mmCIF file of C-alpha atoms and ligand atoms in Angstrom:
data_model
loop_
_atom_site.group_PDB
_atom_site.id
_atom_site.type_symbol
_atom_site.label_atom_id
_atom_site.label_comp_id
_atom_site.label_asym_id
_atom_site.label_seq_id
_atom_site.Cartn_x
_atom_site.Cartn_y
_atom_site.Cartn_z
ATOM 1 C CA UNK I 1 0.000 0.000 0.000
ATOM 2 C CA UNK I 2 1.103 3.548 -0.674
ATOM 3 C CA UNK I 3 1.464 5.016 2.788
ATOM 4 C CA UNK I 4 3.256 8.119 1.491
ATOM 5 C CA UNK I 5 0.047 9.672 0.274
ATOM 6 C CA UNK I 6 -1.054 12.516 2.450
ATOM 7 C CA UNK I 7 -4.488 13.145 1.006
ATOM 8 C CA UNK I 8 -7.511 11.073 2.017
ATOM 9 C CA UNK I 9 -8.437 8.336 -0.421
ATOM 10 C CA UNK I 10 -12.211 7.941 -0.329
ATOM 11 C CA UNK I 11 -14.693 10.462 -1.734
ATOM 12 C CA UNK I 12 -17.363 12.081 0.441
ATOM 13 C CA UNK I 13 -20.035 9.817 -1.120
ATOM 14 C CA UNK I 14 -18.332 6.819 0.484
ATOM 15 C CA UNK I 15 -19.550 8.182 3.818
ATOM 16 C CA UNK I 16 -22.991 9.398 2.780
ATOM 17 C CA UNK I 17 -24.456 7.375 -0.092
ATOM 18 C CA UNK I 18 -26.729 4.368 0.023
ATOM 19 C CA UNK I 19 -24.869 2.949 -2.977
ATOM 20 C CA UNK I 20 -21.573 2.728 -1.081
ATOM 21 C CA UNK I 21 -23.347 1.370 1.985
ATOM 22 C CA UNK I 22 -24.962 -1.408 -0.074
ATOM 23 C CA UNK I 23 -21.675 -2.320 -1.773
ATOM 24 C CA UNK I 24 -19.889 -2.509 1.592
ATOM 25 C CA UNK I 25 -22.618 -4.725 3.024
ATOM 26 C CA UNK I 26 -22.318 -7.097 0.077
ATOM 27 C CA UNK I 27 -18.568 -7.060 -0.549
ATOM 28 C CA UNK I 28 -17.086 -6.505 2.911
ATOM 29 C CA UNK I 29 -19.493 -7.466 5.707
ATOM 30 C CA UNK I 30 -20.936 -10.498 3.868
ATOM 31 C CA UNK I 31 -17.488 -11.897 3.031
ATOM 32 C CA UNK I 32 -15.566 -11.650 6.301
ATOM 33 C CA UNK I 33 -15.617 -13.249 9.752
ATOM 34 C CA UNK I 34 -18.120 -11.455 11.998
ATOM 35 C CA UNK I 35 -17.922 -11.133 15.793
ATOM 36 C CA UNK I 36 -20.869 -13.017 17.293
ATOM 37 C CA UNK I 37 -20.313 -12.811 21.044
ATOM 38 C CA UNK I 38 -18.133 -14.062 23.867
ATOM 39 C CA UNK I 39 -17.361 -17.772 24.073
ATOM 40 C CA UNK I 40 -19.279 -18.110 27.345
ATOM 41 C CA UNK I 41 -22.522 -16.854 25.698
ATOM 42 C CA UNK I 42 -23.132 -20.414 24.499
ATOM 43 C CA UNK I 43 -22.145 -23.171 26.884
ATOM 44 C CA UNK I 44 -24.965 -25.712 26.895
ATOM 45 C CA UNK I 45 -26.888 -27.657 24.236
ATOM 46 C CA UNK I 46 -29.772 -25.668 22.736
ATOM 47 C CA UNK I 47 -28.301 -22.272 23.582
ATOM 48 C CA UNK I 48 -28.127 -19.963 20.606
ATOM 49 C CA UNK I 49 -27.236 -16.460 19.569
ATOM 50 C CA UNK I 50 -27.868 -14.648 16.306
ATOM 51 C CA UNK I 51 -25.875 -11.950 14.560
ATOM 52 C CA UNK I 52 -26.131 -9.865 11.405
ATOM 53 C CA UNK I 53 -23.146 -10.411 9.095
ATOM 54 C CA UNK I 54 -23.676 -8.011 6.212
ATOM 55 C CA UNK I 55 -26.689 -9.233 4.270
ATOM 56 C CA UNK I 56 -26.879 -12.452 6.278
ATOM 57 C CA UNK I 57 -28.516 -13.182 9.580
ATOM 58 C CA UNK I 58 -26.745 -16.140 11.111
ATOM 59 C CA UNK I 59 -27.329 -18.053 14.322
ATOM 60 C CA UNK I 60 -24.978 -20.251 16.292
ATOM 61 C CA UNK I 61 -26.449 -23.117 18.288
ATOM 62 C CA UNK I 62 -24.805 -25.769 20.448
ATOM 63 C CA UNK I 63 -25.883 -29.291 19.487
ATOM 64 C CA UNK I 64 -26.557 -32.212 21.838
ATOM 65 C CA UNK I 65 -23.005 -33.309 21.049
ATOM 66 C CA UNK I 66 -21.855 -29.895 22.469
ATOM 67 C CA UNK I 67 -20.513 -28.871 19.070
ATOM 68 C CA UNK I 68 -21.181 -25.355 17.841
ATOM 69 C CA UNK I 69 -22.889 -25.058 14.474
ATOM 70 C CA UNK I 70 -23.864 -21.959 12.530
ATOM 71 C CA UNK I 71 -26.833 -21.698 10.185
ATOM 72 C CA UNK I 72 -28.402 -19.035 8.035
ATOM 73 C CA UNK I 73 -31.422 -17.861 9.986
ATOM 74 C CA UNK I 74 -33.820 -18.568 7.141
ATOM 75 C CA UNK I 75 -36.637 -21.115 7.150
ATOM 76 C CA UNK I 76 -36.436 -23.406 4.106
ATOM 77 C CA UNK I 77 -40.188 -22.973 3.525
ATOM 78 C CA UNK I 78 -40.763 -19.253 2.888
ATOM 79 C CA UNK I 79 -37.732 -17.748 4.530
ATOM 80 C CA UNK I 80 -39.041 -16.562 7.880
ATOM 81 C CA UNK I 81 -36.344 -15.782 10.432
ATOM 82 C CA UNK I 82 -36.252 -18.736 12.810
ATOM 83 C CA UNK I 83 -34.546 -17.453 15.961
ATOM 84 C CA UNK I 84 -34.199 -13.985 17.419
ATOM 85 C CA UNK I 85 -31.472 -12.511 19.604
ATOM 86 C CA UNK I 86 -30.267 -15.008 22.210
ATOM 87 C CA UNK I 87 -31.950 -17.856 24.062
ATOM 88 C CA UNK I 88 -32.305 -21.566 24.511
ATOM 89 C CA UNK I 89 -34.395 -23.636 22.097
ATOM 90 C CA UNK I 90 -34.171 -26.865 24.117
ATOM 91 C CA UNK I 91 -34.408 -29.632 21.531
ATOM 92 C CA UNK I 92 -35.753 -28.169 18.320
ATOM 93 C CA UNK I 93 -35.984 -25.047 16.218
ATOM 94 C CA UNK I 94 -39.574 -24.261 15.261
ATOM 95 C CA UNK I 95 -40.406 -21.691 12.601
ATOM 96 C CA UNK I 96 -43.000 -19.245 13.945
ATOM 97 C CA UNK I 97 -44.862 -19.039 10.611
ATOM 98 C CA UNK I 98 -46.050 -22.599 9.791
ATOM 99 C CA UNK I 99 -44.223 -24.610 12.447
ATOM 100 C CA UNK I 100 -41.719 -26.385 10.243
ATOM 101 C CA UNK I 101 -39.362 -27.904 12.791
ATOM 102 C CA UNK I 102 -35.596 -28.491 12.601
ATOM 103 C CA UNK I 103 -33.261 -30.301 14.968
ATOM 104 C CA UNK I 104 -30.189 -28.655 16.487
ATOM 105 C CA UNK I 105 -28.089 -30.132 13.700
ATOM 106 C CA UNK I 106 -30.177 -28.252 11.100
ATOM 107 C CA UNK I 107 -32.150 -31.216 9.693
ATOM 108 C CA UNK I 108 -35.810 -30.685 8.844
ATOM 109 C CA UNK I 109 -37.717 -32.954 11.252
ATOM 110 C CA UNK I 110 -41.379 -32.285 10.641
ATOM 111 C CA UNK I 111 -43.850 -30.329 8.531
ATOM 112 C CA UNK I 112 -47.471 -29.906 9.726
ATOM 113 C CA UNK I 113 -50.059 -31.804 7.629
ATOM 114 C CA UNK I 114 -47.290 -33.138 5.488
ATOM 115 C CA UNK I 115 -49.217 -35.932 3.771
ATOM 116 C CA UNK I 116 -52.022 -33.658 2.709
ATOM 117 C CA UNK I 117 -50.072 -30.500 1.886
ATOM 118 C CA UNK I 118 -46.703 -31.822 0.658
ATOM 119 C CA UNK I 119 -47.290 -35.447 -0.431
ATOM 120 C CA UNK I 120 -43.908 -35.989 -2.120
ATOM 121 C CA UNK I 121 -41.674 -33.841 0.049
ATOM 122 C CA UNK I 122 -38.018 -34.876 0.282
ATOM 123 C CA UNK I 123 -37.201 -33.506 3.711
ATOM 124 C CA UNK I 124 -33.556 -34.537 3.420
ATOM 125 C CA UNK I 125 -32.889 -31.683 0.948
ATOM 126 C CA UNK I 126 -34.489 -29.068 3.162
ATOM 127 C CA UNK I 127 -32.033 -28.787 6.021
ATOM 128 C CA UNK I 128 -30.886 -25.355 7.144
ATOM 129 C CA UNK I 129 -28.076 -23.765 5.130
ATOM 130 C CA UNK I 130 -24.833 -23.945 7.019
ATOM 131 C CA UNK I 131 -22.446 -21.112 7.790
ATOM 132 C CA UNK I 132 -19.034 -21.330 9.479
ATOM 133 C CA UNK I 133 -18.415 -20.803 13.187
ATOM 134 C CA UNK I 134 -15.250 -20.759 15.265
ATOM 135 C CA UNK I 135 -13.861 -19.637 18.605
ATOM 136 C CA UNK I 136 -10.805 -17.397 18.753
ATOM 137 C CA UNK I 137 -9.352 -15.513 21.732
ATOM 138 C CA UNK I 138 -12.444 -16.076 23.870
ATOM 139 C CA UNK I 139 -14.794 -14.822 21.165
ATOM 140 C CA UNK I 140 -17.323 -16.452 18.823
ATOM 141 C CA UNK I 141 -17.042 -15.764 15.121
ATOM 142 C CA UNK I 142 -19.240 -16.610 12.138
ATOM 143 C CA UNK I 143 -18.719 -16.473 8.396
ATOM 144 C CA UNK I 144 -21.624 -16.712 5.915
ATOM 145 C CA UNK I 145 -19.715 -19.207 3.747
ATOM 146 C CA UNK I 146 -19.826 -22.758 5.095
ATOM 147 C CA UNK I 147 -16.422 -23.326 3.454
ATOM 148 C CA UNK I 148 -14.757 -20.235 4.900
ATOM 149 C CA UNK I 149 -11.734 -22.266 5.994
ATOM 150 C CA UNK I 150 -9.775 -21.809 9.205
ATOM 151 C CA UNK I 151 -10.251 -18.626 11.171
ATOM 152 C CA UNK I 152 -6.471 -18.579 11.611
ATOM 153 C CA UNK I 153 -6.113 -17.915 7.874
ATOM 154 C CA UNK I 154 -7.854 -14.626 8.666
ATOM 155 C CA UNK I 155 -6.422 -13.710 12.096
ATOM 156 C CA UNK I 156 -3.232 -15.784 12.395
ATOM 157 C CA UNK I 157 -0.803 -13.091 11.189
ATOM 158 C CA UNK I 158 -2.124 -10.364 13.501
ATOM 159 C CA UNK I 159 -2.371 -12.535 16.617
ATOM 160 C CA UNK I 160 1.284 -12.026 17.729
ATOM 161 C CA UNK I 161 0.622 -8.269 17.724
ATOM 162 C CA UNK I 162 -2.279 -8.495 20.199
ATOM 163 C CA UNK I 163 -2.135 -8.312 24.006
ATOM 164 C CA UNK I 164 -0.956 -11.210 26.195
ATOM 165 C CA UNK I 165 -4.450 -11.454 27.728
ATOM 166 C CA UNK I 166 -6.011 -14.820 28.535
ATOM 167 C CA UNK I 167 -9.512 -13.704 27.561
ATOM 168 C CA UNK I 168 -11.251 -16.965 28.542
ATOM 169 C CA UNK I 169 -10.106 -16.575 32.151
ATOM 170 C CA UNK I 170 -11.339 -13.014 32.586
ATOM 171 C CA UNK I 171 -14.856 -12.323 33.842
ATOM 172 C CA UNK I 172 -17.453 -10.185 32.126
ATOM 173 C CA UNK I 173 -19.235 -7.628 34.218
ATOM 174 C CA UNK I 174 -22.685 -7.667 32.575
ATOM 175 C CA UNK I 175 -23.708 -4.155 33.650
ATOM 176 C CA UNK I 176 -20.559 -2.920 31.958
ATOM 177 C CA UNK I 177 -22.047 -3.609 28.504
ATOM 178 C CA UNK I 178 -22.699 -0.388 26.572
ATOM 179 C CA UNK I 179 -24.636 0.226 23.386
ATOM 180 C CA UNK I 180 -24.498 3.434 21.374
ATOM 181 C CA UNK I 181 -26.156 4.440 18.130
ATOM 182 C CA UNK I 182 -23.799 6.958 16.602
ATOM 183 C CA UNK I 183 -24.977 9.398 13.914
ATOM 184 C CA UNK I 184 -21.981 8.751 11.673
ATOM 185 C CA UNK I 185 -20.863 6.379 8.932
ATOM 186 C CA UNK I 186 -19.139 3.214 10.221
ATOM 187 C CA UNK I 187 -15.855 4.219 8.541
ATOM 188 C CA UNK I 188 -15.718 7.477 10.496
ATOM 189 C CA UNK I 189 -16.073 5.440 13.696
ATOM 190 C CA UNK I 190 -13.367 2.967 12.604
ATOM 191 C CA UNK I 191 -11.028 5.678 11.317
ATOM 192 C CA UNK I 192 -11.356 7.491 14.617
ATOM 193 C CA UNK I 193 -10.405 4.264 16.391
ATOM 194 C CA UNK I 194 -7.189 3.914 14.383
ATOM 195 C CA UNK I 195 -6.269 7.620 14.288
ATOM 196 C CA UNK I 196 -3.137 8.030 16.433
ATOM 197 C CA UNK I 197 -2.981 11.775 15.755
ATOM 198 C CA UNK I 198 -6.053 12.671 17.859
ATOM 199 C CA UNK I 199 -5.041 10.860 21.044
ATOM 200 C CA UNK I 200 -2.907 13.640 22.520
ATOM 201 C CA UNK I 201 -5.454 16.303 21.506
ATOM 202 C CA UNK I 202 -9.104 15.224 21.697
ATOM 203 C CA UNK I 203 -8.191 13.043 24.681
ATOM 204 C CA UNK I 204 -5.593 15.351 26.249
ATOM 205 C CA UNK I 205 -7.455 15.184 29.541
ATOM 206 C CA UNK I 206 -8.612 11.583 29.374
ATOM 207 C CA UNK I 207 -5.914 9.323 27.926
ATOM 208 C CA UNK I 208 -2.848 11.096 29.286
ATOM 209 C CA UNK I 209 -1.577 8.072 31.179
ATOM 210 C CA UNK I 210 -0.325 6.454 27.956
ATOM 211 C CA UNK I 211 2.822 7.469 26.140
ATOM 212 C CA UNK I 212 1.544 8.487 22.704
ATOM 213 C CA UNK I 213 5.097 9.262 21.544
ATOM 214 C CA UNK I 214 5.901 5.545 21.734
ATOM 215 C CA UNK I 215 2.978 4.157 19.752
ATOM 216 C CA UNK I 216 3.761 1.081 17.660
ATOM 217 C CA UNK I 217 1.080 0.588 15.024
ATOM 218 C CA UNK I 218 0.445 -0.576 11.504
ATOM 219 C CA UNK I 219 -1.562 -2.914 9.333
ATOM 220 C CA UNK I 220 -0.935 -6.653 9.358
ATOM 221 C CA UNK I 221 -2.896 -7.836 6.337
ATOM 222 C CA UNK I 222 -6.352 -6.234 6.681
ATOM 223 C CA UNK I 223 -6.057 -5.752 10.458
ATOM 224 C CA UNK I 224 -4.696 -2.716 12.280
ATOM 225 C CA UNK I 225 -2.405 -3.432 15.234
ATOM 226 C CA UNK I 226 -1.703 -0.794 17.894
ATOM 227 C CA UNK I 227 0.289 -0.735 21.124
ATOM 228 C CA UNK I 228 1.363 2.078 23.416
ATOM 229 C CA UNK I 229 3.087 1.768 26.801
ATOM 230 C CA UNK I 230 2.016 3.510 29.968
ATOM 231 C CA UNK I 231 3.695 6.876 30.454
ATOM 232 C CA UNK I 232 6.736 6.495 32.758
ATOM 233 C CA UNK I 233 5.149 8.503 35.597
ATOM 234 C CA UNK I 234 2.230 6.054 35.715
ATOM 235 C CA UNK I 235 4.285 2.929 35.149
ATOM 236 C CA UNK I 236 6.711 3.781 37.981
ATOM 237 C CA UNK I 237 4.150 3.637 40.744
ATOM 238 C CA UNK I 238 1.965 1.096 39.124
ATOM 239 C CA UNK I 239 0.959 -0.686 42.298
ATOM 240 C CA UNK I 240 -0.307 2.609 43.685
ATOM 241 C CA UNK I 241 -1.788 3.935 40.486
ATOM 242 C CA UNK I 242 -3.541 0.928 39.087
ATOM 243 C CA UNK I 243 -7.112 0.680 40.294
ATOM 244 C CA UNK I 244 -7.542 -3.071 39.970
ATOM 245 C CA UNK I 245 -5.628 -6.321 39.690
ATOM 246 C CA UNK I 246 -3.481 -6.488 36.589
ATOM 247 C CA UNK I 247 -4.688 -8.850 33.884
ATOM 248 C CA UNK I 248 -1.265 -9.130 32.261
ATOM 249 C CA UNK I 249 2.318 -9.477 33.541
ATOM 250 C CA UNK I 250 3.624 -6.229 35.125
ATOM 251 C CA UNK I 251 6.542 -6.015 32.724
ATOM 252 C CA UNK I 252 4.175 -5.772 29.761
ATOM 253 C CA UNK I 253 1.770 -3.040 30.889
ATOM 254 C CA UNK I 254 0.273 -0.730 28.292
ATOM 255 C CA UNK I 255 -2.630 -0.799 25.877
ATOM 256 C CA UNK I 256 -3.149 -2.918 22.797
ATOM 257 C CA UNK I 257 -5.952 -1.353 20.767
ATOM 258 C CA UNK I 258 -6.235 -3.229 17.463
ATOM 259 C CA UNK I 259 -9.024 -2.787 14.928
ATOM 260 C CA UNK I 260 -9.775 -6.103 13.270
ATOM 261 C CA UNK I 261 -11.280 -5.814 9.814
ATOM 262 C CA UNK I 262 -14.029 -4.798 9.330
ATOM 263 C CA UNK I 263 -15.017 -3.042 12.534
ATOM 264 C CA UNK I 264 -14.117 -5.188 15.542
ATOM 265 C CA UNK I 265 -11.974 -3.136 17.899
ATOM 266 C CA UNK I 266 -10.327 -4.553 20.985
ATOM 267 C CA UNK I 267 -9.226 -2.536 24.004
ATOM 268 C CA UNK I 268 -6.693 -4.671 25.848
ATOM 269 C CA UNK I 269 -5.175 -2.824 28.802
ATOM 270 C CA UNK I 270 -3.302 -3.659 31.979
ATOM 271 C CA UNK I 271 -6.537 -3.859 33.992
ATOM 272 C CA UNK I 272 -9.297 -4.848 31.538
ATOM 273 C CA UNK I 273 -10.192 -6.341 28.181
ATOM 274 C CA UNK I 274 -12.979 -5.026 25.944
ATOM 275 C CA UNK I 275 -14.482 -5.643 22.545
ATOM 276 C CA UNK I 276 -15.866 -2.705 20.545
ATOM 277 C CA UNK I 277 -18.269 -4.137 17.979
ATOM 278 C CA UNK I 278 -19.177 -1.820 15.095
ATOM 279 C CA UNK I 279 -22.315 -2.585 13.065
ATOM 280 C CA UNK I 280 -23.262 -0.317 10.153
ATOM 281 C CA UNK I 281 -27.022 0.453 10.235
ATOM 282 C CA UNK I 282 -27.328 3.102 7.489
ATOM 283 C CA UNK I 283 -24.930 5.412 5.617
ATOM 284 C CA UNK I 284 -25.048 7.826 8.555
ATOM 285 C CA UNK I 285 -25.829 5.510 11.453
ATOM 286 C CA UNK I 286 -23.675 2.977 13.268
ATOM 287 C CA UNK I 287 -24.246 0.818 16.312
ATOM 288 C CA UNK I 288 -21.358 0.201 18.688
ATOM 289 C CA UNK I 289 -21.684 -2.387 21.436
ATOM 290 C CA UNK I 290 -18.913 -2.781 23.995
ATOM 291 C CA UNK I 291 -18.447 -5.706 26.351
ATOM 292 C CA UNK I 292 -15.717 -5.742 28.955
ATOM 293 C CA UNK I 293 -13.946 -8.254 31.139
ATOM 294 C CA UNK I 294 -11.744 -7.903 34.207
ATOM 295 C CA UNK I 295 -9.910 -10.149 36.648
ATOM 296 C CA UNK I 296 -12.415 -9.626 39.459
ATOM 297 C CA UNK I 297 -15.947 -8.456 38.620
ATOM 298 C CA UNK I 298 -16.586 -7.257 42.191
ATOM 299 C CA UNK I 299 -14.084 -4.462 41.562
ATOM 300 C CA UNK I 300 -15.893 -3.408 38.423
ATOM 301 C CA UNK I 301 -16.921 0.114 39.447
ATOM 302 C CA UNK I 302 -13.357 0.931 40.252
ATOM 303 C CA UNK I 303 -12.062 -0.508 36.968
ATOM 304 C CA UNK I 304 -14.812 1.132 34.947
ATOM 305 C CA UNK I 305 -14.034 4.533 36.395
ATOM 306 C CA UNK I 306 -10.460 4.137 35.352
ATOM 307 C CA UNK I 307 -11.197 2.615 31.967
ATOM 308 C CA UNK I 308 -13.845 5.047 30.804
ATOM 309 C CA UNK I 309 -12.866 8.144 32.661
ATOM 310 C CA UNK I 310 -9.189 8.645 32.776
ATOM 311 C CA UNK I 311 -9.749 11.940 34.551
ATOM 312 C CA UNK I 312 -9.712 9.437 37.394
ATOM 313 C CA UNK I 313 -6.027 8.852 36.746
ATOM 314 C CA UNK I 314 -5.288 12.542 36.510
ATOM 315 C CA UNK I 315 -6.902 13.129 39.898
ATOM 316 C CA UNK I 316 -5.054 10.181 41.301
ATOM 317 C CA UNK I 317 -1.644 11.617 40.531
ATOM 318 C CA UNK I 318 -2.666 15.067 41.709
ATOM 319 C CA UNK I 319 -3.687 16.604 38.379
ATOM 320 C CA UNK I 320 -6.303 19.278 38.052
ATOM 321 C CA UNK I 321 -8.921 17.429 36.056
ATOM 322 C CA UNK I 322 -12.332 18.949 36.606
ATOM 323 C CA UNK I 323 -15.039 17.340 34.556
ATOM 324 C CA UNK I 324 -18.610 18.281 33.779
ATOM 325 C CA UNK I 325 -20.477 15.051 33.070
ATOM 326 C CA UNK I 326 -23.117 16.814 30.924
ATOM 327 C CA UNK I 327 -20.582 18.161 28.403
ATOM 328 C CA UNK I 328 -19.105 15.423 26.209
ATOM 329 C CA UNK I 329 -15.944 17.418 25.740
ATOM 330 C CA UNK I 330 -15.423 17.858 29.467
ATOM 331 C CA UNK I 331 -16.984 14.713 30.859
ATOM 332 C CA UNK I 332 -13.711 12.886 31.345
ATOM 333 C CA UNK I 333 -15.145 10.020 29.257
ATOM 334 C CA UNK I 334 -13.022 9.340 26.186
ATOM 335 C CA UNK I 335 -15.802 7.479 24.401
ATOM 336 C CA UNK I 336 -18.121 10.497 24.700
ATOM 337 C CA UNK I 337 -15.330 12.607 23.223
ATOM 338 C CA UNK I 338 -14.942 10.213 20.276
ATOM 339 C CA UNK I 339 -18.687 10.049 19.592
ATOM 340 C CA UNK I 340 -18.890 13.831 19.649
ATOM 341 C CA UNK I 341 -16.041 14.147 17.115
ATOM 342 C CA UNK I 342 -17.477 11.450 14.800
ATOM 343 C CA UNK I 343 -20.967 12.966 14.727
ATOM 344 C CA UNK I 344 -19.610 16.452 14.051
ATOM 345 C CA UNK I 345 -17.545 15.155 11.113
ATOM 346 C CA UNK I 346 -20.516 13.350 9.608
ATOM 347 C CA UNK I 347 -22.601 16.514 9.832
ATOM 348 C CA UNK I 348 -19.933 18.558 8.043
ATOM 349 C CA UNK I 349 -19.874 16.086 5.131
ATOM 350 C CA UNK I 350 -23.337 17.396 4.177
ATOM 351 C CA UNK I 351 -22.082 20.943 3.705
ATOM 352 C CA UNK I 352 -21.284 22.091 0.148
ATOM 353 C CA UNK I 353 -18.317 23.900 1.664
ATOM 354 C CA UNK I 354 -16.725 20.717 2.972
ATOM 355 C CA UNK I 355 -13.539 19.485 1.334
ATOM 356 C CA UNK I 356 -11.017 16.974 2.640
ATOM 357 C CA UNK I 357 -7.962 18.623 4.165
ATOM 358 C CA UNK I 358 -4.460 17.129 4.149
ATOM 359 C CA UNK I 359 -3.893 13.999 6.174
ATOM 360 C CA UNK I 360 -0.975 13.813 8.645
ATOM 361 C CA UNK I 361 2.166 11.976 7.536
ATOM 362 C CA UNK I 362 2.455 9.618 10.534
ATOM 363 C CA UNK I 363 -0.517 9.787 12.905
ATOM 364 C CA UNK I 364 -3.131 9.331 10.162
ATOM 365 C CA UNK I 365 -1.285 6.735 8.071
ATOM 366 C CA UNK I 366 -3.602 4.024 9.371
ATOM 367 C CA UNK I 367 -6.649 6.062 8.398
ATOM 368 C CA UNK I 368 -5.484 6.304 4.788
ATOM 369 C CA UNK I 369 -4.560 2.619 4.695
ATOM 370 C CA UNK I 370 -8.007 1.712 6.003
ATOM 371 C CA UNK I 371 -9.550 3.786 3.228
ATOM 372 C CA UNK I 372 -7.386 2.006 0.642
ATOM 373 C CA UNK I 373 -8.464 -1.319 2.059
ATOM 374 C CA UNK I 374 -12.157 -0.431 1.846
ATOM 375 C CA UNK I 375 -11.651 0.788 -1.689
ATOM 376 C CA UNK I 376 -9.977 -2.490 -2.671
ATOM 377 C CA UNK I 377 -12.722 -4.619 -1.109
ATOM 378 C CA UNK I 378 -15.529 -2.558 -2.583
ATOM 379 C CA UNK I 379 -13.783 -2.419 -5.964
ATOM 380 C CA UNK I 380 -14.780 1.155 -6.667
ATOM 381 C CA UNK I 381 -12.638 4.245 -7.311
HETATM 382 S S1 FES H 1 -41.884 -19.922 6.536
HETATM 383 FE FE1 FES H 1 -41.184 -21.236 8.048
HETATM 384 S S2 FES H 1 -42.727 -22.705 8.196
HETATM 385 FE FE2 FES H 1 -43.417 -21.437 6.597
HETATM 386 FE FE1 FE2 H 2 -10.472 8.392 20.464
#
């Protein structure tokens, strides 16, 4: 990729038009591995969860043999969605429309009034269409193609650049889940996530405990890897400064904040682990769900304060942080700051006076590379 370019790559329409949105749904989100939850979401036969992967709704269900299987959430009769959200189906999957019934392995088991209504039905050809499912780093993943191959073909190269966290052993604090609908295109949200240039500015008061001058980042295949160490003044008195038990060895403290293509961010820090799941809803609307894990869920409030509101850290080392929770730019919450910036950018794209300005040589390299990647996948200039 040409990382020397210092102008943005994608046109304004890429962030505003339905045409681009539709192409991305078809060519990116329907052809890649999609985050479908944490591994512990499904741990007994009959439990299921469903997820939108581009144009496909897919559910994962655990069979009686305790194997995970993924199916397209489409009844083989007239296409009604079979399962919604998360739950437990016990032994069978029953379509709500005409009660066609499938087993947990996807075979069609029964059709009401079969002899009268469908006298020559070959039920063996009417099993559910399979998708692919896998577990990786404590997460569940699905791919619409049943022959998607190994998930390590997709994530293997970036894995050494992620944090040393043992995600399966950490504990989710359920009340820590957040869900935001952001009035911005999904690429603005993702580009903000991988923009190293804004960290010392937009988040001057909230992310100051990391050493932004020592960021190590770059693309590994389609995935963006990012690491920055704690600033020396925080690292020195770590035992005093850190609000909760470390989840990684003390000699490796810092933050790994990769963005896995297309739109699955991780926030892997010394005291917590989070997933930041981006789902495009419309050209100017994006859902972001975060789920977080820590070493000890009873200390959650303490960890959450530190994770979301790094004004906490500033106060802790005697800084003068004074936040106003009602103002996103002074709330001490870095996510509120990011959402504010993303929504303002999206709004400006509508103005006839908007034109892309120059892009910074180092801090915004990842942003340009992400745009090149999207352009390649979509196949449009
Ligand atoms: S659509 Fe499912 S049973 Fe008719
Ligand atoms: Fe940010």
